[in-house]
Coordinates of C-alpha atoms and ligand atoms in Angstrom, one line a residue:
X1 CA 18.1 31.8 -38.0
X2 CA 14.8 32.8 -37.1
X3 CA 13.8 34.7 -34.0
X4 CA 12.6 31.5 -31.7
X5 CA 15.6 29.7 -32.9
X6 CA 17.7 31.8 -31.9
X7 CA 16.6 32.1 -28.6
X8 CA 16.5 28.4 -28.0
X9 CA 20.0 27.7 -29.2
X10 CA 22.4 31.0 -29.0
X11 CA 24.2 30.4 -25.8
X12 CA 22.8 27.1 -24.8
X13 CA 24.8 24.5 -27.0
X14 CA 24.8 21.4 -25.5
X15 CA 27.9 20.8 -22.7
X16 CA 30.9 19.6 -24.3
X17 CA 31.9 17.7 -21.3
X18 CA 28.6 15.4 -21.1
X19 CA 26.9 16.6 -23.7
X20 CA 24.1 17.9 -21.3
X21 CA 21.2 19.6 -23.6
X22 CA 20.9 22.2 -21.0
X23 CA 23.9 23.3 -19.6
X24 CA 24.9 22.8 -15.5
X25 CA 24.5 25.6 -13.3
X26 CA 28.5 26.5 -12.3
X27 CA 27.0 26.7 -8.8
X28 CA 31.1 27.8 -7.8
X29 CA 32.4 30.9 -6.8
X30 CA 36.2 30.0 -7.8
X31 CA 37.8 28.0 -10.6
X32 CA 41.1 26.4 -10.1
X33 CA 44.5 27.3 -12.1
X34 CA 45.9 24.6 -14.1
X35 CA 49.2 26.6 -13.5
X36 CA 50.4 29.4 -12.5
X37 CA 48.8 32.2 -14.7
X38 CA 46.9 29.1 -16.7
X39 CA 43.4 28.6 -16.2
X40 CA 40.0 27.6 -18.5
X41 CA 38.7 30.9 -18.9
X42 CA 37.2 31.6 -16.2
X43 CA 38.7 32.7 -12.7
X44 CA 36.6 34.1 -10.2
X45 CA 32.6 34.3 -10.2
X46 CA 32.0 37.7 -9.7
X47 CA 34.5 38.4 -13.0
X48 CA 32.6 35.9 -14.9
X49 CA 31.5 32.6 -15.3
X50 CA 29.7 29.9 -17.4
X51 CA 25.7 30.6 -17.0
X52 CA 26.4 34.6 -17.2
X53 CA 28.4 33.9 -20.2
X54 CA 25.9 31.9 -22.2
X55 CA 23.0 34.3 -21.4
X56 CA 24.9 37.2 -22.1
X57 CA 25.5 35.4 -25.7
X58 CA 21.4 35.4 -26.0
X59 CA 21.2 38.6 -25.1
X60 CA 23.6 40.2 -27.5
X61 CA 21.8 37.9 -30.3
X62 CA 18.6 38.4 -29.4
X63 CA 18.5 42.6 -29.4
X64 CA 20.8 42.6 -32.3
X65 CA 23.7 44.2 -30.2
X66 CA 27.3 43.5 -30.2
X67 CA 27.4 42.7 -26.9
X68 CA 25.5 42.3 -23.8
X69 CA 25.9 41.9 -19.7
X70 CA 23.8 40.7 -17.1
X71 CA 23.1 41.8 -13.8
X72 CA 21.5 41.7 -10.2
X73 CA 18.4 44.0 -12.0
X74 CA 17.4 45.7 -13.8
X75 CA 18.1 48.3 -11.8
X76 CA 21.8 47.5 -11.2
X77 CA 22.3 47.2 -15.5
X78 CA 21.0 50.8 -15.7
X79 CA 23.0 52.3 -12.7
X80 CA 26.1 50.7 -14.8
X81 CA 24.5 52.3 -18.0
X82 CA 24.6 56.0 -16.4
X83 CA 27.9 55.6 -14.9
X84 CA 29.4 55.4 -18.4
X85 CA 29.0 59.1 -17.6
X86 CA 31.1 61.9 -16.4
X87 CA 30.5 64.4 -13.4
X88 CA 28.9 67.5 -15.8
X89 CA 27.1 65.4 -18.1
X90 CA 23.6 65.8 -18.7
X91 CA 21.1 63.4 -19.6
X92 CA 17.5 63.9 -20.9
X93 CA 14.6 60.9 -20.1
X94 CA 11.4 60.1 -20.6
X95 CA 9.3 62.2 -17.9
X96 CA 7.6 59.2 -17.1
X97 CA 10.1 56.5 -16.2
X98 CA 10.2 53.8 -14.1
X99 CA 9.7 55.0 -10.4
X100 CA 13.2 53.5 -9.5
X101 CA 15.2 55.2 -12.5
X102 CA 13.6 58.4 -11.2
X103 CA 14.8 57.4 -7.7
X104 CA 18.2 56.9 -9.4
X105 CA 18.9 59.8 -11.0
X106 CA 17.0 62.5 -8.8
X107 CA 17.9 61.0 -5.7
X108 CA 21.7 59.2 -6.1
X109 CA 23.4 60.1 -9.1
X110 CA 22.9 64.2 -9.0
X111 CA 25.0 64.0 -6.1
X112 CA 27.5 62.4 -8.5
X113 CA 27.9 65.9 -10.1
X114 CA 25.4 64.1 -12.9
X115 CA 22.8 65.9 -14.3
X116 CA 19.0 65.0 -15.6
X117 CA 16.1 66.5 -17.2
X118 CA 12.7 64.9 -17.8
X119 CA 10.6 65.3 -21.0
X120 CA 7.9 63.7 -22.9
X121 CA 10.1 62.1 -25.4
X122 CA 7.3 61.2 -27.5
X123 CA 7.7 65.3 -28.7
X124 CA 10.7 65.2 -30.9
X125 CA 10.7 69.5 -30.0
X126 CA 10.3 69.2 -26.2
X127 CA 13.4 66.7 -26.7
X128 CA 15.4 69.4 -28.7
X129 CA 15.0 72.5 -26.4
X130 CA 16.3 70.3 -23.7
X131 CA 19.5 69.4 -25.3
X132 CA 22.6 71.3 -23.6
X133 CA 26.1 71.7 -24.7
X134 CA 26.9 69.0 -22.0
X135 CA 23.9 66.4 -22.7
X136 CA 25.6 63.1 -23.3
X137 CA 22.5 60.6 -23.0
X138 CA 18.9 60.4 -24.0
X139 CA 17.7 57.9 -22.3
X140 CA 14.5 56.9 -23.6
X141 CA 11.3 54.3 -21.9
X142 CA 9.3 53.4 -24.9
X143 CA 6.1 52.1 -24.1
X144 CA 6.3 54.4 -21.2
X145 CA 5.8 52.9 -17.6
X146 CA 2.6 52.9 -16.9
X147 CA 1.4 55.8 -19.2
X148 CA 2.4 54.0 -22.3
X149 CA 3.4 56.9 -24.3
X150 CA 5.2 56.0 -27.7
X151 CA 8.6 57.3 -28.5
X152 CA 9.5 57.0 -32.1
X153 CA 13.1 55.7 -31.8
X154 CA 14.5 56.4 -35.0
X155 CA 13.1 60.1 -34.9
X156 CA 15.2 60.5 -31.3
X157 CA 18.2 58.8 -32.8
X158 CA 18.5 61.3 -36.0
X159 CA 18.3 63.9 -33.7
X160 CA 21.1 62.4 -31.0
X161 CA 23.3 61.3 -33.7
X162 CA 23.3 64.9 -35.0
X163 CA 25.4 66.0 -32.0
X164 CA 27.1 62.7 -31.0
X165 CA 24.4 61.8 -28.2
X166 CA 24.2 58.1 -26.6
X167 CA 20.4 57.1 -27.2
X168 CA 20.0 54.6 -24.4
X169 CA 16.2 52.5 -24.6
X170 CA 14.8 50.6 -22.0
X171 CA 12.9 47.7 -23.8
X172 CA 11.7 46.0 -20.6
X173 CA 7.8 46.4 -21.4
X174 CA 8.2 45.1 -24.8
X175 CA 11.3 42.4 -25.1
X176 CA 13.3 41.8 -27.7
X177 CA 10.4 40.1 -29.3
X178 CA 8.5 43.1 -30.3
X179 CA 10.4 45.8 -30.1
X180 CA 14.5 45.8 -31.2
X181 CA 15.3 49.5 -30.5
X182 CA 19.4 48.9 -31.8
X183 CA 17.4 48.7 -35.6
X184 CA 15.9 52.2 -35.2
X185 CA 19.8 53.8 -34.3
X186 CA 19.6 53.0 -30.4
X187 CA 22.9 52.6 -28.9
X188 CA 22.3 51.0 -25.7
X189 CA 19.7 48.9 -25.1
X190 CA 18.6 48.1 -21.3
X191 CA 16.0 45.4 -19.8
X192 CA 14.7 44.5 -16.5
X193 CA 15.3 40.5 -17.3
X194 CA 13.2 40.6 -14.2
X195 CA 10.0 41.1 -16.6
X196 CA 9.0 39.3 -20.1
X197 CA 12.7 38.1 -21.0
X198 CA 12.5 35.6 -17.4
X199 CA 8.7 35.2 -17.7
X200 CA 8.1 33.4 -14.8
X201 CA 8.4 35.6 -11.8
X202 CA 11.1 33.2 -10.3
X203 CA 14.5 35.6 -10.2
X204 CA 15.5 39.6 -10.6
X205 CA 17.9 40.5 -13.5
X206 CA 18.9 43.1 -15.5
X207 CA 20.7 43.5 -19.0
X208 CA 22.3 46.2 -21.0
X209 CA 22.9 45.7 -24.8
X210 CA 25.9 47.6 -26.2
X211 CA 26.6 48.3 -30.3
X212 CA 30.1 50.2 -29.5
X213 CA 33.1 47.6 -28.4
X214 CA 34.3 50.9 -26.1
X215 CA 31.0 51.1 -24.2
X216 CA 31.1 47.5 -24.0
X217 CA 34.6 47.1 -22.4
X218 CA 33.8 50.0 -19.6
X219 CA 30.5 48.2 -19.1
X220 CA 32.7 45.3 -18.4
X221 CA 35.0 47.0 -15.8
X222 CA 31.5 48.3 -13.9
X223 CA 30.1 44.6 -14.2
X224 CA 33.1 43.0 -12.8
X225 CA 34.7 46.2 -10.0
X226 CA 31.3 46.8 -8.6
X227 CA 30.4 43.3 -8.6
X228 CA 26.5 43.8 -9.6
X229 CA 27.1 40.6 -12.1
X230 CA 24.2 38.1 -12.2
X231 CA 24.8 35.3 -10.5
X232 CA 24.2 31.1 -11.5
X233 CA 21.4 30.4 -10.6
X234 CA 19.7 33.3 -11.6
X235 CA 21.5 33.8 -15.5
X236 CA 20.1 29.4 -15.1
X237 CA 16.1 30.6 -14.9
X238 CA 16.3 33.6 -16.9
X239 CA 18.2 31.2 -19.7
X240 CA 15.2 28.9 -19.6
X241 CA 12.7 31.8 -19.4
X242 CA 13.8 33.5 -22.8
X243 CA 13.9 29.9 -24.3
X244 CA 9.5 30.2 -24.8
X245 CA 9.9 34.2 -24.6
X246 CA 8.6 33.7 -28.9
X247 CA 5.5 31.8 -28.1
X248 CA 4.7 33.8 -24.5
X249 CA 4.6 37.1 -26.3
X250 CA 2.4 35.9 -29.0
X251 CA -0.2 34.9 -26.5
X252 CA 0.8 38.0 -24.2
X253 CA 0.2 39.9 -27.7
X254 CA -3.3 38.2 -28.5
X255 CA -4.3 38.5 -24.5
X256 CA -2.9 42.1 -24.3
X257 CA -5.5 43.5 -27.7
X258 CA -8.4 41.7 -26.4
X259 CA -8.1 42.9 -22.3
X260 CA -8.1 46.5 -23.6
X261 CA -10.6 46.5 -26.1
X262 CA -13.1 44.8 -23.4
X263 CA -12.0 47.7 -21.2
X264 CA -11.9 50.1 -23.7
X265 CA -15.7 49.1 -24.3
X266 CA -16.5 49.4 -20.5
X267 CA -19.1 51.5 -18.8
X268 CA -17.0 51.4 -15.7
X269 CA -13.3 52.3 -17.0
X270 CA -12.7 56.3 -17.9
X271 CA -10.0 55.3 -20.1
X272 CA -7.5 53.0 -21.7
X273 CA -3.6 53.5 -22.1
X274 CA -2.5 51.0 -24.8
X275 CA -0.7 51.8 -27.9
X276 CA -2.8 48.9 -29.9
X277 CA -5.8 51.1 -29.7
X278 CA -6.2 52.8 -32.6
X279 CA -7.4 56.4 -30.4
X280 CA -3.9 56.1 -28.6
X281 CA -2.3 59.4 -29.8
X282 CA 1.0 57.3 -30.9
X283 CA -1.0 54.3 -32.8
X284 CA 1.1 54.9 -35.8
X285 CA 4.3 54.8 -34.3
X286 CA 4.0 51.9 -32.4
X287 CA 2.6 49.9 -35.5
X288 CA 5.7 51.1 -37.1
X289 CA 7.9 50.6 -34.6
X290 CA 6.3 47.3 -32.6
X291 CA 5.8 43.7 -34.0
X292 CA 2.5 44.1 -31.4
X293 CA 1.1 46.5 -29.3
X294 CA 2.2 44.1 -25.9
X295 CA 0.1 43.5 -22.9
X296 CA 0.9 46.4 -20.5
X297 CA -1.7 48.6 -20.5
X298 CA -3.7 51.3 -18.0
X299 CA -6.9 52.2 -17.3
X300 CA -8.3 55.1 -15.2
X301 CA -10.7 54.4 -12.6
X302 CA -11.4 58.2 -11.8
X303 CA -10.5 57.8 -8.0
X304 CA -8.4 56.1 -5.4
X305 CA -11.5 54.9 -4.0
X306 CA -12.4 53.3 -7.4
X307 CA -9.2 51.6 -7.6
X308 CA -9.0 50.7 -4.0
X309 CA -12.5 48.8 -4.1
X310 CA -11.3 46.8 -7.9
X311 CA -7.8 45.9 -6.5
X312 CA -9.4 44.4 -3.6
X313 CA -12.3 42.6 -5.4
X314 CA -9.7 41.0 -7.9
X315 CA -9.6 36.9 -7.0
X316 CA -7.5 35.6 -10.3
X317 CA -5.4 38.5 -11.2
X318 CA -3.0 39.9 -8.5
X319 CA -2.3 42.8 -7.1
X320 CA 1.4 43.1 -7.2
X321 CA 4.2 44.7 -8.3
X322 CA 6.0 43.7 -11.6
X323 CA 5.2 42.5 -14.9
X324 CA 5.6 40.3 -17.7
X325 CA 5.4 37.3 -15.8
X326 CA 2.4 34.3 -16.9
X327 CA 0.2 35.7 -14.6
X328 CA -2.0 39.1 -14.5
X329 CA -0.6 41.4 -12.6
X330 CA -2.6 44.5 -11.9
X331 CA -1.0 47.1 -9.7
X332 CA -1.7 50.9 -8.9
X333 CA 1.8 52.9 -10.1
X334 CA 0.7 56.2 -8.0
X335 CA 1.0 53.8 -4.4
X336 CA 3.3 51.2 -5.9
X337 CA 5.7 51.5 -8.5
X338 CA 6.0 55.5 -8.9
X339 CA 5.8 55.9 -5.3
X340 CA 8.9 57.6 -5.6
X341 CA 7.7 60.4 -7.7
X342 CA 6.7 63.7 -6.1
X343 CA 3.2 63.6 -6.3
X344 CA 2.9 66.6 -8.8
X345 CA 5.1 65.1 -11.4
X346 CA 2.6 62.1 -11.2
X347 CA 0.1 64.4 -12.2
X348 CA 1.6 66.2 -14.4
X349 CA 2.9 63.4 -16.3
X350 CA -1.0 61.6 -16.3
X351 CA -0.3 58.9 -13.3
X352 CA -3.2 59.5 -11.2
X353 CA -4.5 57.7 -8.5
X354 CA -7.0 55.9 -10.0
X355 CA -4.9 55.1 -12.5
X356 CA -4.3 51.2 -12.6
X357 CA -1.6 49.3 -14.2
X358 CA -2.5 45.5 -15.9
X359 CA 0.5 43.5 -16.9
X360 CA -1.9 40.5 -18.7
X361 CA -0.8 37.1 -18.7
X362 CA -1.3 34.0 -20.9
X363 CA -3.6 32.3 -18.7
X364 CA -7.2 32.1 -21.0
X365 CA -8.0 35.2 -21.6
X366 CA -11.8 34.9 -20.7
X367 CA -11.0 34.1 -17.4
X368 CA -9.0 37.0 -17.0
X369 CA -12.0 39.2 -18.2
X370 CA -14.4 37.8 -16.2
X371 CA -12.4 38.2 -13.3
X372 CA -11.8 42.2 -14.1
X373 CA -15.6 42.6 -15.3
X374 CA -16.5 41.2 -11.6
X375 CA -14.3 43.3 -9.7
X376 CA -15.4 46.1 -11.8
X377 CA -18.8 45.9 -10.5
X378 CA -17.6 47.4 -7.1
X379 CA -16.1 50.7 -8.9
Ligands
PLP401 C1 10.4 49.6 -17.4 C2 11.3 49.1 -16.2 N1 12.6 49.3 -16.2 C3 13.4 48.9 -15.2 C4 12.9 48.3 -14.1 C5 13.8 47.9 -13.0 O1 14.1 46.5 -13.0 P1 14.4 45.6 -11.7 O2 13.1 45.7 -10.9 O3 14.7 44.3 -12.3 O4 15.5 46.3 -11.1 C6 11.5 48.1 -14.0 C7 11.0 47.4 -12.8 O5 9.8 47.3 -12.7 C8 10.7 48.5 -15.1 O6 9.4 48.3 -15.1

């Protein structure tokens, strides 16, 4: 089955006890024995239950993988991801990750005994020299957030699988729609649900894809000791999200191309930060390795000031944080998201403070423009 098809139906079958098309939220946190040591499946809700179940199912279809699980964030699915890990294991990532995984690693899991090193992993040589004897993980953010360097996935896994390294992806800013990292050697696959895969800005949720039975059964154990399992209600929205997830990314596609080539064209804006643009230095790899380019993109506004005086002028699109929602979200990473981030790795991996972040949504795309093109006359 096709793509869109699969998303609609894998994990949703209609309930066999009503024959529901969409299946009830299990809106319980225990399920009663039918005997001692008998019961349907299911026991207790932080273990498992229905809704987690069926969007787990999606999940594992949807990114190709063997099999998936769901939890609080997307956050909470990587934290499980790294404490497949051992204390003396070292991981190499993308220099410019998601604020919070920089949080994670730099600021909780060193004192784990874990160890991390950051490099651009879009240079297949900065990636070698930083292998170690001990490195067990490359952990990889490709687009990267919110530079939107290209890492060529296939390149990275060669290279991992020639010393029996995990290559984990984060395919938050491009969904399983564009981008499925587990067909370019990736062995772990993780998303902030939170993002395109939910759609609608309505719940928090995080997944992690797994190709090897034996990661997937300790991924398991984390999901169901620590408890960080996604609960009803939420696995229930993020279900019906990934259900249109097909036809939003096309339109987030189409919107995405035309937003930066207006910007790209713009007296105002220093520069644009999106792989679809055929002067991005990794054009080639993310036409080879993308079904689109996607509708994150950056732009640099030269100043704080600048940025300050656009965010505030902006009436449609909002200043927030997150992406991959419907609606534009613009946001400034060096204040916001990367917050985190000492401010001379910003700089020295390109997230300055005029550098502004545009998730672009699917409402009509000249209304979006005209809404950036007026708050661009106060740069
Ligand atoms: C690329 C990326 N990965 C992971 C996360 C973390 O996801 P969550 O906020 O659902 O915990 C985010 C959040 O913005 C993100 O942008």
């Amino acid at each position: 089955m096709g793509f869109a098809t699969n998303a609609i139906h894998v994990g949703q079958e209609p309930d066999p006890a009503t024959g529901a098309i969409v299946a009830p939220i299990y809106q319980t946190s225990t399920y009663v024995n039918e005997e001692l040591g008998k019961n349907k499946g299911y026991d207790y809700a932080r273990t498992n239950h229905p809704n987690r179940k069926a969007l787990e199912r999606t999940m594992a279809k949807l990114e190709g993988g063997h099999s998936a699980y769901v939890f609080t964030s997307g956050m909470a699915g990587i934290d499980a991801v790294f404490r497949l890990l051992r204390p003396g294991d070292h991981v190499v990532l993308s220099e410019a990750v998601y604020g919070g995984v920089f949080r994670l690693s730099t600021q909780l899991l060193v004192h784990f005994g874990l160890e991390f090193s950051f490099v651009d992993t879009s240079m297949l040589e900065a990636v070698r020299m930083a292998l170690r004897p001990n490195t067990k993980m490359l952990y990889i953010e490709t687009p990267t957030n919110p530079t939107m360097n290209v890492t060529d996935i296939a390149a990275i896994s060669k290279v991992a699988g020639e010393r029996n390294i995990t290559v984990a992806v984060d395919n938050t800013f491009m969904s399983p729609f564009l981008q499925r990292p587990i067909e370019h050697g990736a062995h772990i696959v993780v998303h902030s649900m939170t993002k395109y895969l939910n759609g609608h800005s309505d719940a928090t949720g995080g997944a992690v894809v797994l190709t090897r039975p034996e990661d997937a059964e300790k991924i398991y154990f984390i999901q169901r000791s620590a408890g960080a399992g996604l609960a009803p209600m939420d696995c229930f929205l993020v279900s019906r999200g990934i259900k249109t997830l097909a036809v939003r990314m096309l339109q987030h596609n189409a919107n995405g191309i035309t937003v930066a080539r207006h910007l790209d064209a713009h007296p105002k804006v220093r520069k644009v930060y999106y792989p679809g643009l055929p002067s991005h230095p990794h054009h080639e790899v993310a036409r080879r390795q993308q079904k689109g380019p996607g509708a994150m993109l950056s732009f640099d506004l030269g100043s704080v000031d600048a940025a300050r005086r656009f965010l505030n002028h902006l009436q449609l699109c909002s200043l927030a944080e997150s992406l991959g929602g419907v609606e534009t979200l613009v946001s400034l990473p060096a204040l916001m998201t990367h917050a985190s981030m000492p401010k001379e790795v910003r700089e020295r991996v390109g997230i300055t403070e005029g550098l502004v972040r545009l998730s672009v949504g699917i409402e009509d795309v000249e209304d979006i423009i005209a809404d950036l093109d007026q708050a661009l006359l106060y740069v």
